Coordinates of C-alpha atoms in Angstrom, one line a residue:
Chain A
V1 CA -8.7 -12.2 25.3
T2 CA -11.7 -13.2 23.3
V3 CA -12.8 -9.6 22.7
E4 CA -9.2 -8.7 21.9
L5 CA -8.8 -11.6 19.4
L6 CA -12.2 -10.7 17.8
L7 CA -10.9 -7.1 17.3
V8 CA -7.6 -8.5 15.8
L9 CA -9.6 -10.5 13.3
L10 CA -11.7 -7.4 12.4
I11 CA -8.6 -5.4 12.0
A12 CA -7.1 -8.1 9.8
G13 CA -10.2 -8.2 7.6
L14 CA -10.3 -4.4 7.2
A15 CA -6.6 -4.3 6.4
A16 CA -7.1 -6.9 3.7
V17 CA -9.9 -4.8 2.2
D18 CA -7.8 -1.6 2.3
A19 CA -4.7 -3.2 0.8
T20 CA -6.2 -3.6 -2.6
P21 CA -10.0 -3.8 -3.0
F22 CA -11.0 -0.5 -1.5
A23 CA -9.4 3.0 -1.3
Q24 CA -5.7 2.0 -0.6
T25 CA -5.4 4.6 2.1
L26 CA -2.3 2.9 3.8
A27 CA -4.5 2.1 6.8
S28 CA -3.5 -1.5 6.1
Q29 CA 0.2 -0.7 6.5
P30 CA 2.0 -2.3 9.5
L31 CA 2.6 1.0 11.4
V32 CA -1.1 1.8 11.4
T33 CA -2.3 -1.7 12.3
A34 CA 0.5 -2.0 15.0
T35 CA -0.7 1.3 16.6
V36 CA -4.3 0.1 16.7
L37 CA -3.3 -3.4 18.0
G38 CA -1.0 -1.7 20.6
A39 CA -4.1 0.2 21.9
V40 CA -6.2 -3.0 21.8
F41 CA -3.7 -5.0 23.9
G42 CA -2.4 -2.0 26.0
D43 CA 1.2 -2.5 24.9
W44 CA 2.2 0.1 22.4
R45 CA 5.9 -0.4 23.0
T46 CA 6.1 -4.0 21.7
A47 CA 3.6 -3.3 19.0
L48 CA 5.5 -0.2 17.6
E49 CA 8.9 -2.0 17.8
V50 CA 7.6 -4.7 15.6
G51 CA 5.4 -2.4 13.5
V52 CA 8.3 0.0 12.7
V53 CA 10.5 -2.8 11.4
L54 CA 7.8 -4.3 9.3
Q55 CA 6.7 -0.8 8.0
I56 CA 10.2 0.1 6.8
L57 CA 10.5 -3.2 5.0
S58 CA 7.0 -2.9 3.6
A59 CA 7.7 0.6 2.2
S60 CA 10.5 -0.8 0.2
T61 CA 8.2 -3.4 -1.4
L62 CA 6.4 -1.9 -4.4
P63 CA 3.3 -3.0 -6.3
I64 CA 4.5 -2.1 -9.7
G65 CA 2.6 -3.4 -12.8
A66 CA 1.3 -6.9 -12.4
R67 CA 3.9 -7.9 -9.8
T68 CA 2.4 -9.3 -6.7
P69 CA 4.3 -7.8 -3.7
E70 CA 4.5 -9.4 -0.3
D71 CA 1.3 -9.2 1.7
Y72 CA 2.4 -6.8 4.5
A73 CA -1.2 -6.0 5.3
G74 CA -1.7 -9.5 6.6
G75 CA 2.0 -9.9 7.7
G76 CA 1.8 -6.7 9.8
V77 CA -1.4 -7.8 11.7
I78 CA -0.1 -11.4 12.2
G79 CA 3.5 -10.4 13.2
V80 CA 2.4 -7.7 15.7
T81 CA -0.4 -9.8 17.2
I82 CA 1.9 -12.8 17.7
A83 CA 4.5 -10.5 19.4
L84 CA 1.9 -9.0 21.6
L85 CA 0.6 -12.4 22.7
L86 CA 4.1 -13.8 23.3
A87 CA 5.0 -10.7 25.3
Q88 CA 2.3 -11.3 27.8
G89 CA 4.6 -13.7 29.7
P90 CA 6.8 -12.7 32.7
P91 CA 7.5 -8.9 32.7
Y92 CA 11.2 -9.1 31.7
A93 CA 12.9 -7.1 29.0
M94 CA 14.3 -10.4 27.7
V95 CA 10.8 -11.9 27.1
R96 CA 9.6 -8.7 25.4
D97 CA 12.7 -8.7 23.1
S98 CA 12.2 -12.4 22.3
A99 CA 8.5 -11.8 21.5
A100 CA 9.5 -8.9 19.2
M101 CA 12.1 -11.0 17.4
L102 CA 9.7 -13.8 16.8
G103 CA 6.9 -11.4 15.9
V104 CA 9.0 -9.8 13.1
L105 CA 10.0 -13.2 11.8
A106 CA 6.4 -14.4 11.9
G107 CA 5.3 -11.2 10.1
L108 CA 7.9 -11.7 7.3
V109 CA 7.0 -15.3 6.8
A110 CA 3.3 -14.5 6.8
A111 CA 3.8 -11.6 4.3
T112 CA 5.8 -14.0 2.0
L113 CA 3.3 -16.9 2.3
G114 CA 0.5 -14.5 1.7
V115 CA 1.6 -13.9 -2.0
P116 CA 0.2 -17.2 -3.3
L117 CA -3.0 -16.5 -1.4
V118 CA -3.3 -13.1 -3.1
K119 CA -2.7 -14.6 -6.5
W120 CA -5.3 -17.3 -5.8
Q121 CA -7.8 -14.5 -4.9
R122 CA -7.0 -12.7 -8.1
R123 CA -7.6 -15.8 -10.2
R124 CA -10.9 -16.4 -8.4
N125 CA -11.8 -12.8 -9.4
E126 CA -11.4 -13.7 -13.1
A127 CA -14.5 -15.8 -12.8
L128 CA -16.3 -12.9 -11.2
G129 CA -15.4 -10.6 -14.1
R130 CA -16.6 -13.1 -16.7
W131 CA -19.8 -13.6 -14.8
A132 CA -20.4 -9.8 -14.5
E133 CA -19.9 -9.4 -18.3
A134 CA -22.3 -12.3 -19.1
E135 CA -24.9 -10.9 -16.8
L136 CA -24.7 -7.4 -18.3
R137 CA -25.0 -8.8 -21.8
A138 CA -28.2 -10.6 -20.5
G139 CA -29.5 -7.2 -19.4
H140 CA -28.9 -7.5 -15.6
E141 CA -27.4 -4.1 -14.7
G142 CA -27.1 -5.0 -11.0
A143 CA -24.4 -7.6 -11.7
L144 CA -21.6 -5.0 -11.3
A145 CA -22.7 -4.0 -7.8
A146 CA -23.0 -7.7 -6.9
A147 CA -19.6 -8.5 -8.3
H148 CA -18.1 -5.6 -6.2
R149 CA -19.8 -6.7 -3.1
A150 CA -18.6 -10.2 -3.6
G151 CA -15.0 -9.1 -4.3
I152 CA -14.8 -7.0 -1.1
V153 CA -16.5 -9.7 1.1
F154 CA -14.2 -12.3 -0.3
A155 CA -11.1 -10.2 0.4
F156 CA -12.3 -9.6 4.0
A157 CA -13.0 -13.3 4.6
V158 CA -9.6 -14.3 3.2
G159 CA -7.9 -11.7 5.4
V160 CA -9.7 -12.9 8.5
S161 CA -9.2 -16.6 7.8
Y162 CA -5.5 -16.2 7.0
A163 CA -4.8 -14.1 10.1
A164 CA -6.7 -16.5 12.4
A165 CA -4.9 -19.6 11.1
C166 CA -1.4 -17.9 11.2
I167 CA -1.9 -16.4 14.7
A168 CA -3.2 -19.7 16.2
L169 CA -0.4 -21.7 14.6
G170 CA 2.3 -19.1 15.4
T171 CA 1.3 -18.6 19.0
L172 CA 1.1 -22.4 19.7
A173 CA 4.4 -23.1 18.0
L174 CA 6.4 -20.1 19.2
G175 CA 5.1 -19.9 22.8
P176 CA 7.4 -22.7 24.1
V177 CA 10.3 -21.2 22.1
V178 CA 10.0 -17.9 24.0
E179 CA 9.9 -19.8 27.3
H180 CA 13.0 -21.9 26.6
Q181 CA 15.1 -19.7 24.3
S182 CA 14.4 -16.1 25.5
L183 CA 18.1 -15.3 26.2
R184 CA 19.2 -16.4 22.7
L185 CA 16.3 -14.7 21.0
S186 CA 16.8 -11.4 22.9
R187 CA 20.5 -11.4 21.9
A188 CA 19.4 -12.0 18.3
W189 CA 17.0 -9.1 18.5
G190 CA 19.8 -6.8 19.7
I191 CA 21.5 -7.4 16.3
A192 CA 18.6 -8.1 14.0
H193 CA 16.6 -5.0 14.9
P194 CA 19.1 -2.4 13.7
L195 CA 20.1 -4.6 10.8
W196 CA 16.5 -4.8 9.5
I197 CA 16.0 -1.1 10.0
G198 CA 19.2 -0.3 8.2
L199 CA 18.4 -2.7 5.3
G200 CA 15.0 -1.2 4.8
L201 CA 16.1 2.4 5.1
A202 CA 18.9 1.8 2.5
Q203 CA 16.3 0.6 0.0
L204 CA 14.2 3.7 0.6
L205 CA 17.3 5.9 0.3
H206 CA 18.2 4.3 -3.0
A207 CA 14.8 5.0 -4.3
F208 CA 15.0 8.6 -3.3
V209 CA 18.6 9.4 -4.4
Q210 CA 18.4 7.6 -7.8
R211 CA 22.2 8.0 -8.2
R212 CA 22.0 11.8 -8.1
L213 CA 25.0 13.2 -6.3
A214 CA 23.2 16.3 -5.0
R215 CA 20.6 14.2 -3.3
A216 CA 23.2 11.9 -1.7
L217 CA 25.0 15.0 -0.4
L218 CA 21.7 16.3 0.9
F219 CA 21.1 13.0 2.8
G220 CA 24.7 13.2 4.3
G221 CA 24.3 16.9 5.2
V222 CA 21.0 16.4 6.8
L223 CA 22.2 13.3 8.7
L224 CA 25.2 15.2 10.1
A225 CA 23.3 18.3 10.9
S226 CA 20.5 16.4 12.7
W227 CA 23.0 14.3 14.6
L228 CA 24.9 17.4 15.8
L229 CA 21.7 19.1 16.7
L230 CA 20.6 16.0 18.7
M231 CA 23.9 15.6 20.5
V232 CA 24.3 19.3 21.3
G233 CA 20.7 19.8 22.4
G234 CA 20.4 16.4 24.1
P235 CA 20.6 15.8 27.8
Chain B
L1 CA -30.7 17.4 -24.5
N2 CA -29.8 19.0 -21.1
E3 CA -31.1 15.8 -19.5
R4 CA -28.2 14.0 -21.1
R5 CA -25.5 16.1 -19.7
L6 CA -23.5 14.9 -16.7
R7 CA -24.2 16.7 -13.4
E8 CA -22.0 17.3 -10.4
R9 CA -23.7 14.5 -8.4
D10 CA -22.9 12.0 -11.3
L11 CA -19.2 13.0 -11.1
W12 CA -19.3 12.5 -7.3
A13 CA -20.9 9.1 -7.6
M14 CA -18.2 8.1 -10.1
A15 CA -15.5 9.4 -7.7
L16 CA -16.9 7.4 -4.8
R17 CA -17.2 4.3 -6.8
A18 CA -13.7 4.7 -8.1
L19 CA -12.6 3.9 -4.5
A20 CA -13.6 0.3 -5.3
L21 CA -11.8 0.3 -8.6
Q22 CA -9.7 -2.7 -7.6
A23 CA -12.4 -4.7 -5.7
T24 CA -12.4 -7.4 -8.4
W25 CA -8.8 -6.9 -9.6
N26 CA -7.8 -10.0 -11.6
Y27 CA -5.1 -11.1 -14.1
E28 CA -7.5 -11.2 -17.1
R29 CA -9.2 -7.7 -17.0
Q30 CA -7.2 -6.2 -14.1
Q31 CA -9.3 -3.1 -13.2
G32 CA -11.8 -3.6 -16.1
V33 CA -14.8 -4.5 -14.0
G34 CA -14.0 -1.8 -11.4
W35 CA -13.8 0.7 -14.3
A36 CA -17.2 -0.3 -15.6
W37 CA -18.7 0.1 -12.1
A38 CA -17.2 3.5 -11.6
F39 CA -18.2 4.6 -15.1
S40 CA -21.8 3.4 -14.7
P41 CA -23.3 6.7 -13.2
A42 CA -22.1 8.5 -16.4
L43 CA -23.6 5.9 -18.7
R44 CA -26.9 5.9 -16.7
R45 CA -27.2 9.6 -17.4
L46 CA -26.1 9.6 -21.0
H47 CA -27.9 6.4 -22.1
P48 CA -31.4 6.2 -20.7
D49 CA -32.1 3.1 -22.8
H50 CA -31.5 0.1 -20.6
A51 CA -30.4 -2.3 -23.4
T52 CA -27.9 0.2 -24.8
R53 CA -26.5 1.0 -21.4
C54 CA -26.1 -2.7 -20.5
R55 CA -24.2 -3.3 -23.8
R56 CA -21.9 -0.3 -23.1
L57 CA -21.3 -1.4 -19.6
A58 CA -20.4 -4.9 -20.8
E59 CA -17.9 -3.4 -23.2
E60 CA -16.4 -1.3 -20.4
T61 CA -15.5 -4.5 -18.4
A62 CA -12.7 -5.2 -20.9
Y63 CA -9.1 -5.0 -19.8
F64 CA -8.0 -1.7 -18.2
N65 CA -5.1 -0.9 -15.8
T66 CA -3.5 2.1 -14.4
Q67 CA -2.3 3.6 -11.1
P68 CA -5.5 3.6 -9.0
T69 CA -5.3 7.1 -7.6
L70 CA -4.9 8.7 -11.1
A71 CA -7.6 6.5 -12.6
S72 CA -10.1 9.1 -11.4
L73 CA -8.6 11.5 -14.0
A74 CA -9.1 9.0 -16.8
L75 CA -12.7 8.3 -15.6
G76 CA -13.6 12.0 -15.8
A77 CA -11.9 12.5 -19.2
A78 CA -13.7 9.4 -20.6
A79 CA -17.0 10.6 -19.2
A80 CA -16.5 14.0 -21.0
L81 CA -15.6 12.2 -24.3
E82 CA -18.7 9.9 -24.0
E83 CA -20.9 13.0 -23.3
R84 CA -19.5 14.8 -26.4
Q85 CA -20.2 11.7 -28.6
V86 CA -23.7 11.4 -27.3
A87 CA -24.4 15.1 -27.9
A88 CA -22.9 14.9 -31.5
G89 CA -24.9 11.7 -32.2
T90 CA -21.7 10.0 -33.4
P91 CA -21.1 7.1 -31.1
D92 CA -17.7 5.5 -31.6
D93 CA -16.9 2.8 -29.0
G94 CA -13.5 2.2 -30.5
L95 CA -12.4 5.8 -29.9
L96 CA -13.2 5.6 -26.2
A97 CA -11.3 2.3 -25.9
R98 CA -8.2 3.9 -27.6
V99 CA -8.3 7.0 -25.4
K100 CA -8.7 4.8 -22.3
A101 CA -5.7 2.6 -23.2
A102 CA -3.5 5.7 -23.9
M103 CA -4.5 7.5 -20.7
G104 CA -4.1 4.3 -18.7
A105 CA -0.5 3.8 -19.8
S106 CA 0.6 7.5 -19.3
L107 CA -1.2 7.8 -16.0
A108 CA 0.4 4.6 -14.8
A109 CA 3.9 5.8 -15.7
L110 CA 3.4 9.0 -13.8
G111 CA 1.4 7.6 -10.9
D112 CA 3.6 4.6 -10.2
R113 CA 6.6 6.9 -9.7
L114 CA 4.7 9.6 -7.8
F115 CA 2.6 7.4 -5.4
W116 CA 4.4 4.0 -5.1
F117 CA 8.0 5.0 -5.6
T118 CA 7.9 8.3 -3.8
L119 CA 4.9 9.5 -1.8
R120 CA 4.3 6.1 0.0
P121 CA 8.0 5.8 1.1
V122 CA 8.1 9.4 2.2
A123 CA 4.9 9.0 4.2
A124 CA 6.3 5.8 5.7
C125 CA 9.5 7.6 6.7
A126 CA 7.6 10.5 8.3
G127 CA 5.4 8.0 10.1
V128 CA 8.3 5.9 11.4
L129 CA 10.2 9.1 12.5
F130 CA 7.1 10.2 14.5
A131 CA 6.5 6.7 15.8
L132 CA 10.0 6.6 17.2
A133 CA 9.8 10.0 18.7
A134 CA 6.1 10.3 19.7
G135 CA 4.6 6.8 19.7
A136 CA 1.1 6.5 18.3
M137 CA 1.3 9.9 16.4
G138 CA 3.4 8.1 13.8
A139 CA 0.4 6.3 12.2
V140 CA -1.6 9.6 12.1
V141 CA 1.3 11.4 10.5
M142 CA 1.7 8.7 7.9
L143 CA -2.0 8.6 7.0
M144 CA -2.2 12.4 6.7
A145 CA 1.0 12.7 4.7
Y146 CA -0.3 10.1 2.2
N147 CA -4.0 10.8 2.0
G148 CA -3.8 14.5 1.6
L149 CA -2.7 14.0 -2.0
H150 CA -4.1 10.4 -2.5
L151 CA -7.7 10.9 -1.4
G152 CA -7.7 14.5 -2.6
L153 CA -6.8 13.5 -6.1
R154 CA -8.9 10.3 -6.0
L155 CA -12.1 12.2 -5.0
N156 CA -11.6 15.4 -7.1
G157 CA -9.8 13.8 -10.0
V158 CA -13.1 12.8 -11.8
S159 CA -14.3 16.5 -11.9
W160 CA -10.8 17.6 -13.0
G161 CA -10.7 15.0 -15.8
Y162 CA -14.2 15.8 -16.9
R163 CA -13.5 19.6 -17.1
R164 CA -10.3 19.1 -19.2
G165 CA -11.4 16.1 -21.2
P166 CA -8.9 13.7 -22.9
A167 CA -6.3 16.5 -22.8
V168 CA -6.1 16.3 -19.0
M169 CA -2.6 15.0 -19.1
D170 CA -1.1 17.7 -21.3
A171 CA 2.5 18.7 -21.0
A172 CA 1.9 21.4 -18.3
V173 CA 0.1 19.0 -16.0
R174 CA 2.7 16.2 -16.6
G175 CA 5.4 18.7 -15.8
R176 CA 3.7 19.7 -12.5
F177 CA 3.5 16.0 -11.5
E178 CA 7.1 15.5 -12.5
R179 CA 8.2 18.4 -10.3
L180 CA 6.1 17.2 -7.4
T181 CA 7.7 13.7 -7.7
R182 CA 11.2 15.3 -7.8
G183 CA 10.5 17.5 -4.8
L184 CA 9.1 14.6 -2.8
A185 CA 12.1 12.5 -3.6
I186 CA 14.4 15.2 -2.4
A187 CA 12.4 15.6 0.8
G188 CA 12.6 11.8 1.2
A189 CA 16.4 11.8 1.0
G190 CA 16.5 14.5 3.8
L191 CA 13.9 12.6 5.9
V192 CA 16.0 9.4 5.8
G193 CA 18.9 11.5 7.0
V194 CA 16.9 12.8 10.0
L195 CA 15.7 9.2 10.7
V196 CA 19.2 7.7 10.7
A197 CA 20.4 10.5 13.0
W198 CA 17.5 9.9 15.4
L199 CA 18.3 6.2 15.4
L200 CA 22.0 6.9 16.2
A201 CA 21.2 9.2 19.0
P202 CA 17.5 9.0 20.0
G203 CA 16.6 12.1 22.0
G204 CA 20.2 13.2 22.1
V205 CA 21.4 10.0 23.9
P206 CA 23.8 7.9 21.7
A207 CA 22.5 4.5 21.0
P208 CA 24.7 1.5 22.1
L209 CA 27.7 0.9 19.9
V210 CA 26.4 -2.5 18.8
F211 CA 23.2 -0.9 17.6
Q212 CA 25.0 1.8 15.7
A213 CA 27.4 -0.7 14.1
A214 CA 24.5 -3.1 13.1
L215 CA 22.5 -0.1 11.7
G216 CA 25.5 0.9 9.6
A217 CA 26.0 -2.7 8.4
G218 CA 22.3 -2.9 7.5
L219 CA 22.5 0.4 5.5
A220 CA 25.6 -0.8 3.7
L221 CA 24.1 -4.2 2.8
G222 CA 20.8 -2.5 1.7
L223 CA 22.6 -0.1 -0.6
M224 CA 24.6 -2.9 -2.1
T225 CA 21.5 -5.0 -2.8
A226 CA 19.1 -2.3 -3.7
T227 CA 19.8 -2.5 -7.4
R228 CA 18.9 -6.2 -7.6
A229 CA 15.3 -7.4 -7.8
R230 CA 16.1 -10.8 -6.3
P231 CA 16.4 -11.6 -3.5
S232 CA 13.8 -9.1 -2.4
P233 CA 14.2 -6.9 0.7
T234 CA 11.8 -9.3 2.5
E235 CA 13.9 -12.3 1.6
W236 CA 17.0 -10.5 2.7
A237 CA 15.4 -9.7 6.0
L238 CA 14.3 -13.3 6.6
G239 CA 17.8 -14.5 5.9
L240 CA 19.4 -12.0 8.2
G241 CA 16.9 -12.8 11.0
A242 CA 17.6 -16.5 10.7
L243 CA 21.3 -15.8 10.7
C244 CA 21.0 -13.6 13.9
V245 CA 19.1 -16.4 15.7
F246 CA 21.6 -19.0 14.6
A247 CA 24.6 -16.7 15.6
A248 CA 23.1 -15.8 19.0
G249 CA 23.3 -19.5 20.0
F250 CA 27.1 -19.5 19.7
R251 CA 27.7 -16.5 21.9

């Protein structure tokens, strides 16, 4: 478990770096981190169930202009890890479903609470920017490289610390809930899972269609054709 | 004079440094410090004098913001302009600042729609579809779908911008980006159709009726709330989750 948790923290740090400071390749997105975490814990099923829901909701959250979107890089790692840790109990479907339900909820809360943290980080970077300019005016050309190193290391450290705190707190607080409320939570998962996916997909569909009738018809046509194809070709 | 012309390796150094454009993103200068860091290989070549270079770098840390993928185009175009000014011996720092500001705004308008509103959701839909059908392949598909264009443009954009100069975003190129955005949005609408069909009947086996009904309810709620900025989809999801846990206790 120690090696697994160390890997989780490494993944959380790397996700925090990919999210904004470096490259933005989408490696920080919940689907990617869930796949890696599923391999680390040997439980792809739970990891992907949680990762898919968080990914769909994350894709409908956009970093436009100066708006600070929810921190799904952190939320994805935290939610999936909590679900994987909670699912390590008795091997019943009910326990796995409860773990997934609490994992998604924990991921959503962590993504929302991560916003003030991201804002704080950005305010700290203001001082870094002022320092770099002053150093350059004093003739120290290396200040830019130092500022960039500091920015990336800072983001990594914040990502690791936030994930460690949330995972520790979440697992301690939610472990007993899974033990005592697994029936109730697995029922809730049966409804919440499709509701969440539908909610997120509708946001994406709205962004693609943009009130154009032809695109709405295309969506309807493809849905119908795919469904017929699946039903006719299925077992 | 040839010593003071940019070389291919300078442009590559700029492109690689542009990956860290947002390493020090902040509310005051936004990408300003990252821009200066990415621009420094060009200034190193064009201004051998240390004091002049440091002064120019300090000026470049001023406010700048655009969509990060397309920032590479602006970097290349600005480098070409700087090179021309140095060659002509008519340095005008104000001109570069004005060109930067204009390019930043127009690239942000195009890039936000292409990358954030369209390509990222399309890649996510493709990834989710493959994750549902083929497990771990979903993440690979999502990364490939996004980074083919994102990293391709980010790494080659500096050379492209340098070759075309400040006219890099002319009407023809803008039109090409617009068409690409439109095509991706159409593909995205179709992809969501396939995804919903798969969720209704994964592998040809119909999902339980409760699942289908809840999926439909989620879609309807999502379409009704999509036009409003608040509550955000995350806040809606949290509320729905809490409601489901509460309701499950009464069953």
